[in-house]
Short mmCIF file of N, CA and C in Angstrom, two decimals:
data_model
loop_
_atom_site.label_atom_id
_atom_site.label_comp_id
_atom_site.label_asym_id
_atom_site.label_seq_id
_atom_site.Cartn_x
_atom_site.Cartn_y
_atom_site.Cartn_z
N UNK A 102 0.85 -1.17 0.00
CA UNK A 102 0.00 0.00 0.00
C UNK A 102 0.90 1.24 0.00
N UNK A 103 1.17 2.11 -1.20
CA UNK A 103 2.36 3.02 -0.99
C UNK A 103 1.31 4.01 -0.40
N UNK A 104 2.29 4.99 0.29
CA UNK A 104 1.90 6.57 0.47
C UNK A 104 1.83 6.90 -0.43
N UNK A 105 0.34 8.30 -0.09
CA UNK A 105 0.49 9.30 -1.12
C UNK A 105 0.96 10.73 -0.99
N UNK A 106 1.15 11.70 -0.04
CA UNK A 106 1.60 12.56 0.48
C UNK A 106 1.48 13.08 1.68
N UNK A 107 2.43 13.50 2.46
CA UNK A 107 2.62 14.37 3.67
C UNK A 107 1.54 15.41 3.75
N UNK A 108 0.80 15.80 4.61
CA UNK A 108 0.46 17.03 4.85
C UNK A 108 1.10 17.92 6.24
N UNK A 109 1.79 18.99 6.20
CA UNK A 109 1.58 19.99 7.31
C UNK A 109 0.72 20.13 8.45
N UNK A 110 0.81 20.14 9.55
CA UNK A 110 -0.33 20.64 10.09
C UNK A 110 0.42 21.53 11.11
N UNK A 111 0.41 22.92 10.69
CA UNK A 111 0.94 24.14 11.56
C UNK A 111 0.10 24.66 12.45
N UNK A 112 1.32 25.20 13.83
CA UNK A 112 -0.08 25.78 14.84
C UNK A 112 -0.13 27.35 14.37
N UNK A 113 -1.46 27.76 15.00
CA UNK A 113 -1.38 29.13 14.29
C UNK A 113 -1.94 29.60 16.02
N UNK A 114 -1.92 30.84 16.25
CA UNK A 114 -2.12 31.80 17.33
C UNK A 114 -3.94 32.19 17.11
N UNK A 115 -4.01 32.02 15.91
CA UNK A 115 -5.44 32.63 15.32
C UNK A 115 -5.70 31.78 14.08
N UNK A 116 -6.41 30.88 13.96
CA UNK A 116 -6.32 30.33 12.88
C UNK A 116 -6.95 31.52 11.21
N UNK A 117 -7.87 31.83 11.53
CA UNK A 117 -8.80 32.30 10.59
C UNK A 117 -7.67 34.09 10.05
N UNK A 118 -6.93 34.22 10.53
CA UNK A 118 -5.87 35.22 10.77
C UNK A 118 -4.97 35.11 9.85
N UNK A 119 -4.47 33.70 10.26
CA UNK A 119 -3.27 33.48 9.76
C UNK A 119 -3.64 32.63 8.31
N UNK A 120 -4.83 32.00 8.17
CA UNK A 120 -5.47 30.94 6.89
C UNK A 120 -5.53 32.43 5.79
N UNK A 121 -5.98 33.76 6.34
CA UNK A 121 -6.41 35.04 5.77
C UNK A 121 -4.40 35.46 5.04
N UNK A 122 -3.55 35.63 6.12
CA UNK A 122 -2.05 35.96 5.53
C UNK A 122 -1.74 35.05 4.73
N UNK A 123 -1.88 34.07 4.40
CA UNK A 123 -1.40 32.60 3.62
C UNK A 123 -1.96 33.48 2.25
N UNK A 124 -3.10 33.64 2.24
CA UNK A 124 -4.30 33.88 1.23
C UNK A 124 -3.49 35.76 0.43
N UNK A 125 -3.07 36.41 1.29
CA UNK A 125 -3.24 37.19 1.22
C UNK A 125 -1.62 37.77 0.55
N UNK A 126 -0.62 37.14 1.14
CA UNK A 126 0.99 37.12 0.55
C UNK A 126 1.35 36.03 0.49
N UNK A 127 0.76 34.86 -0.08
CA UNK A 127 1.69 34.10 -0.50
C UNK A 127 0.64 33.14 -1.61
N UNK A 128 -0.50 33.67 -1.78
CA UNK A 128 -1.84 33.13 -2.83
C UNK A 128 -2.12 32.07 -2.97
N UNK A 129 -2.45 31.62 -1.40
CA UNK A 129 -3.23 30.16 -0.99
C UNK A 129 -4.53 30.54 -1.11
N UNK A 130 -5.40 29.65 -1.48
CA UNK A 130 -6.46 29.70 -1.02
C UNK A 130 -7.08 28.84 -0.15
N UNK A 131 -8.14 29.30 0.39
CA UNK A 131 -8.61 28.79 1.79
C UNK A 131 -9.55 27.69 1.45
N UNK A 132 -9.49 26.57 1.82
CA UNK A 132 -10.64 25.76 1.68
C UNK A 132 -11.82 25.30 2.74
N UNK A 133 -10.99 25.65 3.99
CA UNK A 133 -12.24 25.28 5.13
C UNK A 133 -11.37 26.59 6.32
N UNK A 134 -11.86 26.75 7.40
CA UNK A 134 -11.33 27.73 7.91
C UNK A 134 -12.47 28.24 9.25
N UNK A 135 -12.33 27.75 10.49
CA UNK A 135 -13.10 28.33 11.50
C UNK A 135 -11.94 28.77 12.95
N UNK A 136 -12.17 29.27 14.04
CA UNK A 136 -11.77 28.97 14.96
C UNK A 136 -10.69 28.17 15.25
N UNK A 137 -10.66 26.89 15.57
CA UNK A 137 -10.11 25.78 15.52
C UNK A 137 -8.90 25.16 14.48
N UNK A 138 -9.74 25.36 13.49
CA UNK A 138 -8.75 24.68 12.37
C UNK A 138 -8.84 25.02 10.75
N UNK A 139 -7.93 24.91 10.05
CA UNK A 139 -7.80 25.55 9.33
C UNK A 139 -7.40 24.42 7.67
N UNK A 140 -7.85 24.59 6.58
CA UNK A 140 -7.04 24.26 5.93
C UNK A 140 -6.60 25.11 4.60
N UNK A 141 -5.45 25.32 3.76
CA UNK A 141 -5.44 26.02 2.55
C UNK A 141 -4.41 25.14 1.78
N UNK A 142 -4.36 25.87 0.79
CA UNK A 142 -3.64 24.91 -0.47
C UNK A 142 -3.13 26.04 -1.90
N UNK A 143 -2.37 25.51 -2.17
CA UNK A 143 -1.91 26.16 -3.86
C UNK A 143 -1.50 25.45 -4.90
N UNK A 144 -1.56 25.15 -5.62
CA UNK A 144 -1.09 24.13 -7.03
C UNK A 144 -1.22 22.78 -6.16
N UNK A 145 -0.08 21.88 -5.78
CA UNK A 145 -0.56 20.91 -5.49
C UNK A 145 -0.02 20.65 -3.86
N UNK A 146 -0.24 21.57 -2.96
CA UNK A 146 -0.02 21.83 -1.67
C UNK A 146 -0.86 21.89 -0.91
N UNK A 147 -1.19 21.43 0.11
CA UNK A 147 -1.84 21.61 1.17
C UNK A 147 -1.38 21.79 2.42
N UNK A 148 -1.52 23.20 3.33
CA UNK A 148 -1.33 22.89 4.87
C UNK A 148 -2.64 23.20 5.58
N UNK A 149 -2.33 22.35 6.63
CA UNK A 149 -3.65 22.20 7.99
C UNK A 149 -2.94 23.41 8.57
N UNK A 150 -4.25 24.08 9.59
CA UNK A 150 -3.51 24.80 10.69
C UNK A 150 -4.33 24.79 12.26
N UNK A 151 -3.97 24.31 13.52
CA UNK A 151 -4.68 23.82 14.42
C UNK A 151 -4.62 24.53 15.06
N UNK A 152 -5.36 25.60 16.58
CA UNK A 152 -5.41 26.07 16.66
C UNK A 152 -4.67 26.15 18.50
N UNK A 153 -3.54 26.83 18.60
CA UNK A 153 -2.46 26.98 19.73
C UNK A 153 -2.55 28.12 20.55
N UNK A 154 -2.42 28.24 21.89
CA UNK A 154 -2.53 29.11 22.60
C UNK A 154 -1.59 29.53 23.25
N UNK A 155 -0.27 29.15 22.61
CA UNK A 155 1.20 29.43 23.32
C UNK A 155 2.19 29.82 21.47
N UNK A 156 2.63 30.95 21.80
CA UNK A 156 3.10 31.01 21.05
C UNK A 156 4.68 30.23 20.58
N UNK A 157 4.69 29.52 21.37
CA UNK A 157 5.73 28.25 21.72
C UNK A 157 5.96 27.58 20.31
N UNK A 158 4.59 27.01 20.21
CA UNK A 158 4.42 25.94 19.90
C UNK A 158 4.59 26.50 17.65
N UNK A 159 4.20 27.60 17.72
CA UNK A 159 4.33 28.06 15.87
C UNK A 159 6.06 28.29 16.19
N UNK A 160 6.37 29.06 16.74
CA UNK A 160 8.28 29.79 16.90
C UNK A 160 9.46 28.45 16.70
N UNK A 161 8.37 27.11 17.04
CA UNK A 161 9.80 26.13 16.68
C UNK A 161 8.57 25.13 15.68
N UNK A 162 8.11 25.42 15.10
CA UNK A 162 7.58 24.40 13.58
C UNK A 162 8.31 25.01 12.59
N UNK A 163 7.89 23.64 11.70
CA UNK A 163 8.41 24.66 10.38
C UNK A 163 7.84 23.29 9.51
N UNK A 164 8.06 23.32 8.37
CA UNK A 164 7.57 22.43 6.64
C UNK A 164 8.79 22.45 5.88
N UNK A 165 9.17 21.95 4.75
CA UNK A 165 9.25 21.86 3.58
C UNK A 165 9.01 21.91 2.50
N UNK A 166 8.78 22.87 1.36
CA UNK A 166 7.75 22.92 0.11
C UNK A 166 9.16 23.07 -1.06
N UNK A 167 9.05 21.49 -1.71
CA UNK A 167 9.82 20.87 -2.96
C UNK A 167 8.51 22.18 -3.81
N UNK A 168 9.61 22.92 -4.77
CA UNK A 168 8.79 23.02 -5.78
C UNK A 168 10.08 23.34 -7.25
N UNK A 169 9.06 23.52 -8.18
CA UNK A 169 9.60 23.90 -9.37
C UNK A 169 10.19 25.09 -9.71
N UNK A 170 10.55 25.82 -10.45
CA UNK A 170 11.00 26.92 -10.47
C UNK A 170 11.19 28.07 -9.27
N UNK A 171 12.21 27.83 -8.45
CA UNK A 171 12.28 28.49 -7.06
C UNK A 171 12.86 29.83 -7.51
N UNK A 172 13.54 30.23 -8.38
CA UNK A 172 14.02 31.21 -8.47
C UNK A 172 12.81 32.72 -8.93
N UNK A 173 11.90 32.11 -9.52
CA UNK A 173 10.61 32.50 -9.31
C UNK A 173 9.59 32.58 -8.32
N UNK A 174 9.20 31.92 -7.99
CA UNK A 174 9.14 31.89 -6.67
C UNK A 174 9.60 32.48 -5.26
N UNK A 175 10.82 32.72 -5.62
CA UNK A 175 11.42 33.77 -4.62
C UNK A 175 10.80 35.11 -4.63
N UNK A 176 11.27 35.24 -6.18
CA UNK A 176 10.68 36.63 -6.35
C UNK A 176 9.68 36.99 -6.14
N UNK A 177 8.42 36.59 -5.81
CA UNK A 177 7.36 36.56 -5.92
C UNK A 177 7.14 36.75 -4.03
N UNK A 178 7.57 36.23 -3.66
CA UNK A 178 7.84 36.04 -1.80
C UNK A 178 8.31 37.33 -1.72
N UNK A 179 9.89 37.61 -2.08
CA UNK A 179 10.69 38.96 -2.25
C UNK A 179 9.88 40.32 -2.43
N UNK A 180 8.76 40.13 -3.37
CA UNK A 180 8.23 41.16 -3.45
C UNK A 180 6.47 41.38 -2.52
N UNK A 181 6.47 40.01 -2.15
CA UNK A 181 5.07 40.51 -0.81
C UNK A 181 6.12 40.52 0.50
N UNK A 182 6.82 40.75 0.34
CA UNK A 182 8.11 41.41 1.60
C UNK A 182 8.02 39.94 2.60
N UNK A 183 7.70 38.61 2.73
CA UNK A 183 8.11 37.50 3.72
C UNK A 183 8.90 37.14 3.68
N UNK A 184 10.42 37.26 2.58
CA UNK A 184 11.47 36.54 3.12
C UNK A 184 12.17 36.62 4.03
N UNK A 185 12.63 35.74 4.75
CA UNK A 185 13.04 36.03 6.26
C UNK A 185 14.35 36.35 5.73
N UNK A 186 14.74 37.94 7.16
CA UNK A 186 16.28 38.13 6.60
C UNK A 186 17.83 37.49 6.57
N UNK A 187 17.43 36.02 7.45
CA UNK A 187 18.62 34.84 7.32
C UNK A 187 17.78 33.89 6.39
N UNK A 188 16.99 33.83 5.42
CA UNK A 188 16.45 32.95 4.96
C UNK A 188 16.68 33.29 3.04
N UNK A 189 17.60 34.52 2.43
CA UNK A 189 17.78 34.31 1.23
C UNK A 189 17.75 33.03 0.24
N UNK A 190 17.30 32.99 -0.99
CA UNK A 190 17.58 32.32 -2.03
C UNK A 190 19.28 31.74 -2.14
N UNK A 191 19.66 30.71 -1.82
CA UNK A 191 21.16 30.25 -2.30
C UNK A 191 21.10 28.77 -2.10
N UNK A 192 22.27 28.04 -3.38
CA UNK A 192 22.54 27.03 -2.90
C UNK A 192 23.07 26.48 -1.55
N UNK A 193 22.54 25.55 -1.31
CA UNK A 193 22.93 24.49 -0.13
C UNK A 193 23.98 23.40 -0.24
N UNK A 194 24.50 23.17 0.52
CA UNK A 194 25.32 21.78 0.58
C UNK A 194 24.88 20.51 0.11
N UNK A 195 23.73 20.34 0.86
CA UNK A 195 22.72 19.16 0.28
C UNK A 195 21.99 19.21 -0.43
N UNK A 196 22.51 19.83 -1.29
CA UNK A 196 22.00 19.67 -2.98
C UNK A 196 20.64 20.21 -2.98
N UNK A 197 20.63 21.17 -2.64
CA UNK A 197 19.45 22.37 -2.95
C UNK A 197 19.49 23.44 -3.07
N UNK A 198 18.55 24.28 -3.57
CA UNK A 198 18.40 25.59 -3.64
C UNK A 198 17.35 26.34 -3.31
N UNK A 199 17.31 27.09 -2.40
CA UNK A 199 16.08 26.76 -1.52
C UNK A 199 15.77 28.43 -0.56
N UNK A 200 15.14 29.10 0.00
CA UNK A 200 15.12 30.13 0.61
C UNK A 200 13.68 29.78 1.77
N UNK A 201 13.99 30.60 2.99
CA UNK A 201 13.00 30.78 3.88
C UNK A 201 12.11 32.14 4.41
N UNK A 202 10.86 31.63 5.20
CA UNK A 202 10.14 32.57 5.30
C UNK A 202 9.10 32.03 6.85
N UNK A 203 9.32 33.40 7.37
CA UNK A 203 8.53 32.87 8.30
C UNK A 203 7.30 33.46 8.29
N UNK A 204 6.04 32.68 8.90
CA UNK A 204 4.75 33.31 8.44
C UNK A 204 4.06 34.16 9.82
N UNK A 205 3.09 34.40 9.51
CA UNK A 205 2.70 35.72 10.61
C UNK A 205 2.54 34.99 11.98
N UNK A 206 2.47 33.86 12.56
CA UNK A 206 2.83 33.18 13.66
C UNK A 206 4.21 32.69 14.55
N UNK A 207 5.25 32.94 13.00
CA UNK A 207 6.68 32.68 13.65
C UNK A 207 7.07 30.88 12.76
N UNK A 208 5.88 30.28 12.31
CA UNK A 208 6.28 29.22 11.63
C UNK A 208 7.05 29.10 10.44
N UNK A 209 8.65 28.40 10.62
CA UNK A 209 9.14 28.74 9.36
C UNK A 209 8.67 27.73 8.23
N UNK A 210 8.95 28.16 6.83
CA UNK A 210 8.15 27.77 5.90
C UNK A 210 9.36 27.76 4.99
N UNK A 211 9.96 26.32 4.62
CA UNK A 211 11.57 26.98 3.05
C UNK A 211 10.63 25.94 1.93
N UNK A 212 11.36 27.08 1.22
CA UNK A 212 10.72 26.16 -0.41
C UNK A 212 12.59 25.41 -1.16
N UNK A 213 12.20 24.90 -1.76
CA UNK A 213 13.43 24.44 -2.06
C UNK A 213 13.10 23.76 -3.49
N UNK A 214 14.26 23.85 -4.32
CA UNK A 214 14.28 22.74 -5.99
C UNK A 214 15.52 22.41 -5.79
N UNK A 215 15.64 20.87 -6.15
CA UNK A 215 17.17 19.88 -6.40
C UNK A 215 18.11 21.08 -7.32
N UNK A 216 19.13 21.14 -6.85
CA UNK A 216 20.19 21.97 -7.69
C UNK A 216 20.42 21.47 -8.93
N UNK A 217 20.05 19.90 -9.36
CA UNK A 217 20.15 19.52 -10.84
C UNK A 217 19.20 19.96 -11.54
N UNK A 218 18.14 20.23 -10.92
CA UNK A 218 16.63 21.21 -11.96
C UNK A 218 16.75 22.24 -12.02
N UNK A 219 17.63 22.63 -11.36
CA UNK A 219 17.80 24.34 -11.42
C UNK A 219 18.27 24.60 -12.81
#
């Protein structure tokens, strides 16, 4: 029985807040979204977001998002102002290329493409 994909499930301080910033700089859209819990998505992504009352608990999460053309992508981050300022666009050691961002809760978020697709 193989897997079919990972999902995220980030804490947020406010869910309906933070499902709204996703939506708003980085062009998720929202698919369910109350109080409690949260979900959104973009091309073929999905994150959950559950709902935390310590800001503890978003300041040390974080994801991974493999995608395609990152160097685009950056730019696109770069210019709704979230890239975090230790989190630039550059190759990695382990064979990536990849930049970070943290979102309006403190959860970091890196996108990354294999340095051979680049």
């Amino acid at each position: 029985m193989p897997l079919r994909k990972a999902i995220p499930v980030l804490a947020a301080l406010n869910v309906p807040r933070l499902a709204n910033w996703y939506k708003d700089k980085l062009n998720f859209k929202i698919g369910f979204c109350d109080e409690g819990y949260g979900i959104i998505g973009r091309d073929d992504i999905i994150i959950h977001f559950w709902h935390a009352n310590d800001e503890i608990f978003p300041k040390n999460t974080s994801c991974y998002i493999d995608v395609d053309e990152v160097d685009e992508l950056y730019e696109e981050m770069k210019a709704a102002g979230v890239v975090h300022p230790n989190g630039p666009l550059k190759n990695q050691p382990h064979g990536m290329r990849e930049f970070a961002i943290l979102d309006l809760d403190g959860n970091l978020i890196r996108f990354g493409q294999p340095l051979e697709d680049n």
